[in-house]
Coordinates of C-alpha atoms in Angstrom, one line a residue:
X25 CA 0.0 0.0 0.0
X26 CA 2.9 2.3 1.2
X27 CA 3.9 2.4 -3.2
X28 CA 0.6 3.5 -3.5
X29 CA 0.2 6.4 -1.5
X30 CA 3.5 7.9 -2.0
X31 CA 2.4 9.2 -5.3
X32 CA -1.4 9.7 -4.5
X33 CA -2.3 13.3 -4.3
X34 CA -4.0 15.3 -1.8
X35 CA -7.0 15.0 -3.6
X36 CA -7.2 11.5 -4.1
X37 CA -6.2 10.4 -0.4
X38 CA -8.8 12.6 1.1
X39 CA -11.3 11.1 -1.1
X40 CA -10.5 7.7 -0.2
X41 CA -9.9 7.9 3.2
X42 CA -13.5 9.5 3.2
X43 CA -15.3 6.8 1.2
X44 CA -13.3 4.6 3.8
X45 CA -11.0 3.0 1.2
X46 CA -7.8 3.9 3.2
X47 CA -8.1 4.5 6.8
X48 CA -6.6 7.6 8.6
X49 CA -4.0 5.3 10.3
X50 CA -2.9 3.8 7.1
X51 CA -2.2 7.2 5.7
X52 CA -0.5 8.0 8.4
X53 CA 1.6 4.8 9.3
X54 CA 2.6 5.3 5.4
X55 CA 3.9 8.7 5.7
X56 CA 5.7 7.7 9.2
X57 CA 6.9 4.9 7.3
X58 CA 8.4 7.6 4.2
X59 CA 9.6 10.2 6.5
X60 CA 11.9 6.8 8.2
X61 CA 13.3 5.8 4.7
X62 CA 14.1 8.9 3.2
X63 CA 14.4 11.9 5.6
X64 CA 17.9 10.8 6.9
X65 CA 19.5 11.8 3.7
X66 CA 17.4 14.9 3.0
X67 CA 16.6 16.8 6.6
X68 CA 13.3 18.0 5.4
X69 CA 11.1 17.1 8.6
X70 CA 12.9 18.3 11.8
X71 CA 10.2 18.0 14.3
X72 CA 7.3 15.3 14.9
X73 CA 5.1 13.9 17.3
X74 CA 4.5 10.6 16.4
X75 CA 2.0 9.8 19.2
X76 CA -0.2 13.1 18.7
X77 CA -0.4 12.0 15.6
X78 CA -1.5 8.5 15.9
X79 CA -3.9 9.3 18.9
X80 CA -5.4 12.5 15.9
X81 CA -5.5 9.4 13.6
X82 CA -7.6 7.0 15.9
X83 CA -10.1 9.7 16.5
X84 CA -10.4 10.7 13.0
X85 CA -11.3 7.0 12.1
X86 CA -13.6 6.5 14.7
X87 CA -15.4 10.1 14.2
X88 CA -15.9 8.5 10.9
X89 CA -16.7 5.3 11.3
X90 CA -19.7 7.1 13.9
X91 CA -20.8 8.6 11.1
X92 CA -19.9 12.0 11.8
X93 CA -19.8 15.0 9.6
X94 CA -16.4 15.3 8.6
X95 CA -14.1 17.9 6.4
X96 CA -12.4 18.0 3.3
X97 CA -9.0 16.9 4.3
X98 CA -10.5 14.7 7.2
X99 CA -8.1 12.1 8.2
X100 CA -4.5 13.7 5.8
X101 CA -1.4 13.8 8.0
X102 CA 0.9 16.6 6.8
X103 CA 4.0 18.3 8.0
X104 CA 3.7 22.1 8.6
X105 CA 6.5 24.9 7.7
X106 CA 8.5 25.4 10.5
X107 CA 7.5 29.4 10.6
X108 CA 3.5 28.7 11.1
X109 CA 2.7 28.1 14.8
X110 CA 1.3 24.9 15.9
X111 CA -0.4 25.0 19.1
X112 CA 1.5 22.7 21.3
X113 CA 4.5 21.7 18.5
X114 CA 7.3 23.4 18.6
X115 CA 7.7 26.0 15.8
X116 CA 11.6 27.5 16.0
X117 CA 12.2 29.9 12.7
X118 CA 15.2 27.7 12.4
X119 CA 16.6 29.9 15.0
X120 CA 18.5 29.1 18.8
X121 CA 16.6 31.6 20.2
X122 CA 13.9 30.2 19.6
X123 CA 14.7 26.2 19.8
X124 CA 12.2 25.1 22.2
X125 CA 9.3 27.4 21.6
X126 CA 5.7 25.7 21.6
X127 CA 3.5 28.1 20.3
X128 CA 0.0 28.0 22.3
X129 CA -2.2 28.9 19.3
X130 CA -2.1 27.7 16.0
X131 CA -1.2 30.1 12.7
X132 CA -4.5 30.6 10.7
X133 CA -3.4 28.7 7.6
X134 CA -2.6 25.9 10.7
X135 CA -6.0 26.7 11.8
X136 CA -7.7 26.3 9.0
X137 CA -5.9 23.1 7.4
X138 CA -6.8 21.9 10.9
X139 CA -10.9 22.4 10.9
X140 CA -10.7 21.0 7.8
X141 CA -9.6 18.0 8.9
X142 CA -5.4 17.8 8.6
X143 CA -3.4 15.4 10.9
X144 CA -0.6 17.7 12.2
X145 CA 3.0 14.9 12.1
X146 CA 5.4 17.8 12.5
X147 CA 7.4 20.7 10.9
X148 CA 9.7 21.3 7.8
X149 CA 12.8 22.7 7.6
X150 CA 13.9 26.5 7.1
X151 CA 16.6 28.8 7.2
X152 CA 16.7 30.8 10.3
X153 CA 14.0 33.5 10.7
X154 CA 13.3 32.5 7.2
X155 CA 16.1 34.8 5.9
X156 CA 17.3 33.6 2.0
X157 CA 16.4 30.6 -0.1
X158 CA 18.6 28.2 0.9
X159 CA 17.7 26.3 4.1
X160 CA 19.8 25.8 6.2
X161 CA 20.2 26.8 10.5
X162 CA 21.9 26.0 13.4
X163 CA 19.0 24.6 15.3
X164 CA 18.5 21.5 12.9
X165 CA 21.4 21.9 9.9
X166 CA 20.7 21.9 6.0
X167 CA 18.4 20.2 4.2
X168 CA 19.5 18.5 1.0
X169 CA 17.4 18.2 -2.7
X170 CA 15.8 14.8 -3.4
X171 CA 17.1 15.0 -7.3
X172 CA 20.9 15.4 -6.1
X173 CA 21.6 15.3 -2.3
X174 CA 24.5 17.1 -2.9
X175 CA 22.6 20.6 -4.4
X176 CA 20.5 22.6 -2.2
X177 CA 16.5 22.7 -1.7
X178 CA 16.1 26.0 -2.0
X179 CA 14.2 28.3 0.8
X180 CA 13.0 29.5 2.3
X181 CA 10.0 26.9 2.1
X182 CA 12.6 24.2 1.3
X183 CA 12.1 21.6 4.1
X184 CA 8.2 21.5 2.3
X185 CA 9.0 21.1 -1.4
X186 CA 12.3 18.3 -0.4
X187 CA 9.4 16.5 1.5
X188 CA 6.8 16.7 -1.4
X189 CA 9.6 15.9 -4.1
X190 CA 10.6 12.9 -1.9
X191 CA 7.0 11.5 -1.5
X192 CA 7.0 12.1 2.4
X193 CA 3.2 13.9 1.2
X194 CA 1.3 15.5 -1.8
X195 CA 1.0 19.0 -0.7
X196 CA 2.0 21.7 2.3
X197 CA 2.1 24.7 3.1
X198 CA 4.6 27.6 3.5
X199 CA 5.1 31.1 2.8
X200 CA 6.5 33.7 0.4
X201 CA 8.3 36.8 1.0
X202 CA 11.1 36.5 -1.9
X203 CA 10.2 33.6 -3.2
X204 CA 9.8 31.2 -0.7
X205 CA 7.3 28.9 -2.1
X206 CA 8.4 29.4 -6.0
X207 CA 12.1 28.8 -5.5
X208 CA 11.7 25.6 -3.8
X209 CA 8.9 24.6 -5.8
X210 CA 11.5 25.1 -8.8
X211 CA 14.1 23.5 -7.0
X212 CA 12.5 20.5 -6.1
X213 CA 10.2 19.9 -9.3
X214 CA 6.8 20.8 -7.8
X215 CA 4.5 23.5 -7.9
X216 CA 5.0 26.8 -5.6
X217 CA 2.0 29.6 -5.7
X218 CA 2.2 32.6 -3.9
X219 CA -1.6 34.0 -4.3
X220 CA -2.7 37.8 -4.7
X221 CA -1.9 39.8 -1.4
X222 CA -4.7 39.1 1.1
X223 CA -5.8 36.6 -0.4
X224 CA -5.2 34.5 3.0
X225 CA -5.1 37.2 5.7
X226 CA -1.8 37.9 7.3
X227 CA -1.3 36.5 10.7
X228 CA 2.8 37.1 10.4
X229 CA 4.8 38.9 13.5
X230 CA 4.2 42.0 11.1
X231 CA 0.9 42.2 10.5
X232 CA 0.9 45.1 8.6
X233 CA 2.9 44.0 6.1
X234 CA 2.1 42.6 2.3
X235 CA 4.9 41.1 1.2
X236 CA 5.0 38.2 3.2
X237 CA 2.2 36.1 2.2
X238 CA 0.8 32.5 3.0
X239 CA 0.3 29.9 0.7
X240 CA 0.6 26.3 -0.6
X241 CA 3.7 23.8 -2.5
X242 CA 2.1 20.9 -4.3
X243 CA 3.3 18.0 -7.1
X244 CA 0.3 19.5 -9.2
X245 CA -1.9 22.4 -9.1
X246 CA -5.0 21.0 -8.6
X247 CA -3.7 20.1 -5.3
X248 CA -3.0 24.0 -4.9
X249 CA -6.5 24.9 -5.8
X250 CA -7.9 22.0 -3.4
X251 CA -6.1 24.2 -0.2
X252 CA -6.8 27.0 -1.4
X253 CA -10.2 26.7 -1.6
X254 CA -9.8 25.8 2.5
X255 CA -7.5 28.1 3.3
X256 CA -8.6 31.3 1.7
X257 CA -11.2 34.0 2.3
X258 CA -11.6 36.9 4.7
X259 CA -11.2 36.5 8.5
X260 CA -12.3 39.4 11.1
X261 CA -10.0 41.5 12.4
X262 CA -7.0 40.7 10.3
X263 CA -6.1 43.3 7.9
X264 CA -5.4 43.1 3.8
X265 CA -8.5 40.9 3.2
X266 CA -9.8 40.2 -0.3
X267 CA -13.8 39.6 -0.1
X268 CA -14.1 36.7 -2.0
X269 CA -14.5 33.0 -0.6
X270 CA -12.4 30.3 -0.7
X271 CA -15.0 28.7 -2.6
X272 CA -13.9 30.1 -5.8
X273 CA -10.7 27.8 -6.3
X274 CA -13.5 25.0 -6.1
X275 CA -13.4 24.5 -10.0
X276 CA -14.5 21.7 -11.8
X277 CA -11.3 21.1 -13.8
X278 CA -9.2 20.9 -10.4
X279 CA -11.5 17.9 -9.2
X280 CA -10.6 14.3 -9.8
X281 CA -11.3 13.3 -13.9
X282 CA -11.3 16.7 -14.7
X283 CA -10.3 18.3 -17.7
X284 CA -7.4 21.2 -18.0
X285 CA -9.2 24.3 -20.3
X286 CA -7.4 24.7 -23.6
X287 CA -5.8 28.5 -23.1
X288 CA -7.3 30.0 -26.5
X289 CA -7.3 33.8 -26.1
X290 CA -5.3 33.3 -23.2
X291 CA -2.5 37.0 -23.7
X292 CA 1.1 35.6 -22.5
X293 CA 4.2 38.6 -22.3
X294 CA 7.2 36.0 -22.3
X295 CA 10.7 36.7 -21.6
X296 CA 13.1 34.0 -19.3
X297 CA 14.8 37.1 -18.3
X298 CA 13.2 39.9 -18.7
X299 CA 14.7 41.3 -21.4
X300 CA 18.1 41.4 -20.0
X301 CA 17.0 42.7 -16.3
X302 CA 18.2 39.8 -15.2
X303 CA 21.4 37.2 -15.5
X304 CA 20.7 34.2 -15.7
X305 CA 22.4 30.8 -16.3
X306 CA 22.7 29.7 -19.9
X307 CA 20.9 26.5 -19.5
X308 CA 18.0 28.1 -17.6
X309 CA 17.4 30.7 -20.2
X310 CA 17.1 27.2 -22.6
X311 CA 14.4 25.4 -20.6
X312 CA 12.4 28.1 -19.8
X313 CA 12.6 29.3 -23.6
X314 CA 11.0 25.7 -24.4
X315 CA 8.1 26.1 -22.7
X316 CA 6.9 29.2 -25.5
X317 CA 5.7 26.8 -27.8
X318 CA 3.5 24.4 -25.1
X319 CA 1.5 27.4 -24.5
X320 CA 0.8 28.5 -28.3
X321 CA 0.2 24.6 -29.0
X322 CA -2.7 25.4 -26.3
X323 CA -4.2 27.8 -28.1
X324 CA -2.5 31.1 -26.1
X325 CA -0.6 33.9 -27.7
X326 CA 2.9 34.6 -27.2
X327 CA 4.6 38.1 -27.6
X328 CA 7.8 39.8 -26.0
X329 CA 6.0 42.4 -24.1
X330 CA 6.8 42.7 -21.0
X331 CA 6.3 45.4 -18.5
X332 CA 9.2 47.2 -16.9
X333 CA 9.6 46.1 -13.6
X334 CA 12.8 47.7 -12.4
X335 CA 11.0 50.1 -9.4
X336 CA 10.5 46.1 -7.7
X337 CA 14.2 46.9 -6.4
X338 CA 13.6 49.7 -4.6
X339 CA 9.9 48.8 -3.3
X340 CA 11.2 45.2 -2.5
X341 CA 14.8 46.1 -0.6
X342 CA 13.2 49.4 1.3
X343 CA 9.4 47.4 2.2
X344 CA 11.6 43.9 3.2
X345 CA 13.9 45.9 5.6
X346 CA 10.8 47.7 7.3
X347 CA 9.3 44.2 7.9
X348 CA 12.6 42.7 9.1
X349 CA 13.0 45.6 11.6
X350 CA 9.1 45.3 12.5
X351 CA 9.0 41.6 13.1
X352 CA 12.4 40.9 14.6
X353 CA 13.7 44.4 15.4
X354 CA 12.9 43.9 19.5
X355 CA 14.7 40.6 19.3
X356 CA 17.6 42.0 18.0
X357 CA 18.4 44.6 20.8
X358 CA 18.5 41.5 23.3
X359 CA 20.3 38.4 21.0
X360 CA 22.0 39.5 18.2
X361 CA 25.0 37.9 18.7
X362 CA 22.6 34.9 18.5
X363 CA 21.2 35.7 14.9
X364 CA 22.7 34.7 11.4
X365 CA 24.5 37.5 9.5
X366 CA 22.1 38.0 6.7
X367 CA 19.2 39.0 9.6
X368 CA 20.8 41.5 10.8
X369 CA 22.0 43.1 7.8
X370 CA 17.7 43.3 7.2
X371 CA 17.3 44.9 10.4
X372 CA 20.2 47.2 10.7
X373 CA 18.6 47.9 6.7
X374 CA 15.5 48.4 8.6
X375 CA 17.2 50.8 11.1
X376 CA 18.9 53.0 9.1
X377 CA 16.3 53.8 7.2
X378 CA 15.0 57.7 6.2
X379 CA 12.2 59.5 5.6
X380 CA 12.8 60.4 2.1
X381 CA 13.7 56.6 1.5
X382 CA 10.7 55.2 2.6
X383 CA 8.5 58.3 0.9
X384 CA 10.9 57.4 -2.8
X385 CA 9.5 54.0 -2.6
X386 CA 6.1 54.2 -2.6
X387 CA 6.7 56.7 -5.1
X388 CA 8.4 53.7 -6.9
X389 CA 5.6 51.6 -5.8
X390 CA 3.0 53.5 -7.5
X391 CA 4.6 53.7 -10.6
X392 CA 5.5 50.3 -10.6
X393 CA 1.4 49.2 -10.1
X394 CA 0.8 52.0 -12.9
X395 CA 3.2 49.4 -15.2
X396 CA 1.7 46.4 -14.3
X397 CA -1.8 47.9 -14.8
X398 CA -1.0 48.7 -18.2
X399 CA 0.7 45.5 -18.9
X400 CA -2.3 43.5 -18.0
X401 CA -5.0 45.5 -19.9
X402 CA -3.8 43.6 -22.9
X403 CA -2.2 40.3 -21.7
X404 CA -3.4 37.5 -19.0
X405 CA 0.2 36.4 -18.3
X406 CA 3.8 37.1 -17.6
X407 CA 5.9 34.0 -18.2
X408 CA 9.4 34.5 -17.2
X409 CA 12.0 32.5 -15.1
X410 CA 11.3 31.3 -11.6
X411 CA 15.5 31.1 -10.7
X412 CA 18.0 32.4 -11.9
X413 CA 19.8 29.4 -11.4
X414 CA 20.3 25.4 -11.3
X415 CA 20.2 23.6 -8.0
X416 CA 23.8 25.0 -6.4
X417 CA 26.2 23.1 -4.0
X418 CA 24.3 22.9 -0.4
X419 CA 27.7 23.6 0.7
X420 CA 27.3 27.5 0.0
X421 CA 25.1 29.9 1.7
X422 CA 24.3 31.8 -1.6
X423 CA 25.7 31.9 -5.5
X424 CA 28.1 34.6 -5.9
X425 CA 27.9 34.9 -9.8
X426 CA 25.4 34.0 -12.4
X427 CA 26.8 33.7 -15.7
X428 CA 30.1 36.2 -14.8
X429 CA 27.8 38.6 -13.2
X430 CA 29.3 39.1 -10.0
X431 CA 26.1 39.4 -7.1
X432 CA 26.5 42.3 -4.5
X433 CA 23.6 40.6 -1.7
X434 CA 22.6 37.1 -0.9
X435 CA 19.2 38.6 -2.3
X436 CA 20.4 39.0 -6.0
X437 CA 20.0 35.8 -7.6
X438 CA 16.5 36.2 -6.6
X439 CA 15.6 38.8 -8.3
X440 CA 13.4 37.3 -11.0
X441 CA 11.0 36.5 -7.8
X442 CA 11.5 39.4 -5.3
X443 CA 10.6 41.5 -8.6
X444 CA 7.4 39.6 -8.5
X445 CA 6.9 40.0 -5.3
X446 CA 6.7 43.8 -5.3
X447 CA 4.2 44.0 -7.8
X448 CA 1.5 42.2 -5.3
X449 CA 0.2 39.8 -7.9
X450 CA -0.4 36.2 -7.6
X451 CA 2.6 33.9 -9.2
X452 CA 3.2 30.5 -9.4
X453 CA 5.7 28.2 -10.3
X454 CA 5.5 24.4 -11.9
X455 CA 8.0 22.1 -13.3
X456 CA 9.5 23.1 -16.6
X457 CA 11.9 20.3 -17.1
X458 CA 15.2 19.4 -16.1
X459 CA 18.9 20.0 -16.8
X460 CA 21.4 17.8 -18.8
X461 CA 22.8 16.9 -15.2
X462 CA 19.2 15.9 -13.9
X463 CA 18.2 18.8 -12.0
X464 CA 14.5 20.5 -12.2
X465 CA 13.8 24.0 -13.4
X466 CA 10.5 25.7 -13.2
X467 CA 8.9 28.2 -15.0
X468 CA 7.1 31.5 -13.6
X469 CA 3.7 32.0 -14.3
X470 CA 2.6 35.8 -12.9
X471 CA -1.6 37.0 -13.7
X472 CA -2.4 40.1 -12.3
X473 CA -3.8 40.7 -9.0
X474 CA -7.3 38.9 -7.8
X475 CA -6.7 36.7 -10.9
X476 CA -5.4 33.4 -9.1
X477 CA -8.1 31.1 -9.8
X478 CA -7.6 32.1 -13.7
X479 CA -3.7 31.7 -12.8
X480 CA -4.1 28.1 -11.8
X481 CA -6.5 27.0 -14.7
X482 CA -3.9 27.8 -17.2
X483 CA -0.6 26.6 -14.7
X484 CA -3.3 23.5 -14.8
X485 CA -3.0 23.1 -18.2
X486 CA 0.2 23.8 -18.7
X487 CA 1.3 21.0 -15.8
X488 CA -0.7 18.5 -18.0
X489 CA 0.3 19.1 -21.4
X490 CA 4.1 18.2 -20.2
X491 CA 3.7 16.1 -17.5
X492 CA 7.6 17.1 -16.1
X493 CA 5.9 17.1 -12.6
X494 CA 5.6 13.3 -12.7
X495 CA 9.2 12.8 -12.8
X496 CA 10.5 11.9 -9.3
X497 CA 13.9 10.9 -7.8
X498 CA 15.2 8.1 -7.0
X499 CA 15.9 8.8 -3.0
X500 CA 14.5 5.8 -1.4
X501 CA 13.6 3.4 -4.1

């Protein structure tokens, strides 16, 4: 059975688990059993509580067998990011400070995953405080990809997409600040979709804040769609809400059988690098390229219009530095001596910030919505590169060149993401194909924003015309 379910999506286990097909306890007995074989070599799942679990897993089954009403995801064990607090689990943002922290309330993506029915088995892996895209942290160590144990699993989501690659579970979630679900997702050959700002309220240390934002890693999108139509909608109190239900991801042609749209009409502005913003590695550049003529075989159009997104710098560096100082900057006046480097270069950003700086970018802001504006009034989609880069040596903290362009900040080769990320629309990225060495590369898919649903029809259709998602490693076989 354990061969079975490795592969089975979200979607699929929750269905059979409800029609009493596969028990709770056999779905989680075979994750248990996956976590065993493969996380030794890949340090993806750092924490668990195997008893909670099992005692969450009895209960499920016997609610059900009761005949009790149940929820969507009744009876799924899953693994949580280790930056979303789990009442009575530790959560530790990778970081010393906070190694033994049990948080006594649950995040509201935990909370709602939870009313819908998750199993909680334990926490993924991160850099500390979440800080770059490589994860790695003195708490619990690095966490190696499932493709080559010897390259990286990107960040800052990476413990979640090493554990989906590997077959540890379907789907998670994680967050997004710079990237941190689309890097990994890239990395580790699944899907990674950081939705429309508000789109899931913000619960973060900084509420105030829009960059971060909440969201889900899957092996395909209609997994994605499936949490998200759990997970999203408005909750009282909590600021940057968009009005609109969860219920609208609930589209037919995410359900089991089916059918991805054909994208005719669909407006694509396609560039790997945006026109030269950007470096990046030959080889990228070629397998992003590739995926031009899957979308016009669809039906879409392709053109090399793009808008200009250059102002992201600015609003990304000055708006990231205010939420660094925000969330952490308390923390820092008491341990940091006990905080990585790259944190503190954030807050100290945050510190020394002016005025005039912070008034010059949402100047930069503003003109930067005024660009994506126009670029959407004639195209559904921005296709360009998710990284920069292959899968590097885990051994480094960051690359330090991209195709002899030399990189000033650990931040740089993520620019074709934090540029994304400034512009507040919803982006994904799925599996694109792999390099000569065996390494996956994903493509990014940005619509603009409120337009996720219509997003992850045509990432939906785009995951099933080339299938690259069903590829999977060999760790544990």
């Amino acid at each position: 059975m354990s061969e079975d379910l490795r592969w089975m999506s979200t979607r699929e286990l929750a269905a059979r688990i409800a029609d009493k097909e596969i028990s709770a306890r056999e779905a989680l007995d075979d994750q248990l059993r996956r976590i065993d074989e493969v996380n030794p070599a890949l340090n993806a799942v750092v924490t668990r509580d195997d008893d909670r679990s099992r005692a969450e897993a009895a209960a499920a089954d016997e609610a059900l067998a009761a005949g009790a009403e149940i929820g969507p995801l009744h009876g799924v064990p899953m693994t949580h990011k280790d930056t979303n607090d789990t009442a009575g689990m530790r959560t530790t943002w990778g970081s010393p400070i906070f190694a033994d922290r049990v948080p006594q309330s649950d995040s509201l993506i935990i909370s709602r995953l939870r009313r819908a029915g998750v199993i909680t088995t334990g926490k993924t892996n991160v850099p500390e405080f979440a800080a770059g895209s490589h994860t790695f942290n003195p708490v619990f160590g690095v966490t190696r990809n499932p493709y080559d144990l010897d390259k990286s699993a990107s960040g800052s989501s990476g413990g979640v997409g090493a554990a989906l690659a590997a077959g540890i579970q379907a789907s998670g979630d994680g967050s997004d600040m710079g990237g941190s679900l689309r890097s990994p997702g890239s990395f580790n050959n699944v899907a990674g979709f950081r939705p429309t700002n508000g789109r899931i309220p913000n619960s973060s240390p900084s509420p105030f804040s829009w960059l971060g934002q909440t969201g889900f890693m899957a092996r395909t999108v209609s997994d994605i769609a499936f949490l998200m139509s759990i997970a999203a909608g408005p909750e009282p109190g909590l600021p940057a809400i968009l009005a609109e239900p969860g219920s609208v991801f609930d589209r037919p042609q995410f359900r089991l059988g089916g059918q991805a749209p054909d994208l005719t009409g669909v407006r694509i502005g396609f560039s790997p690098d945006l026109k030269g913003l950007l470096p990046v590695e030959p080889e990228v550049v070629d397998i992003v390229a590739a995926t031009a003529p899957v979308f016009a075989d669809l039906g879409a159009s392709v053109d090399d219009v793009i808008p200009d997104l250059s102002d992201g710098d600015e609003v990304f560096g000055v708006r990231r530095a205010m939420d660094f100082l925000a969330s952490w900057g308390g923390l820092y006046e008491t341990d940091r001596d006990r905080m990585k480097e790259s944190v503190r270069w954030n807050i100290e950003a945050g510190q020394r910030l002016t005025g005039p700086q912070i008034v010059s970018a949402e100047a930069a802001r503003a003109r930067l919505s005024g660009e994506v504006q126009r670029f959407f009034a004639d195209h559904d989609l921005l296709v360009l590169t998710t990284c920069q880069v292959l899968p590097f040596d885990v051994g480094i903290e960051y690359p330090m060149e991209i195709d002899g362009t030399q990189l000033e900040t650990y931040l740089d080769w993520m620019r074709a993401l934090c540029l994304i990320t400034a512009t507040g629309c919803p982006a994904i990225s799925v599996p694109a194909g792999f390099s000569a060495a065996g390494l996956p590369v994903g493509v990014q898919l940005v619509a603009k924003p409120g337009d996720d649903v219509r997003l992850l029809e045509i990432a939906h259709a785009f995951e099933q015309a080339t299938r690259w998602n069903e590829r999977h490693p060999e760790i544990g076989e």
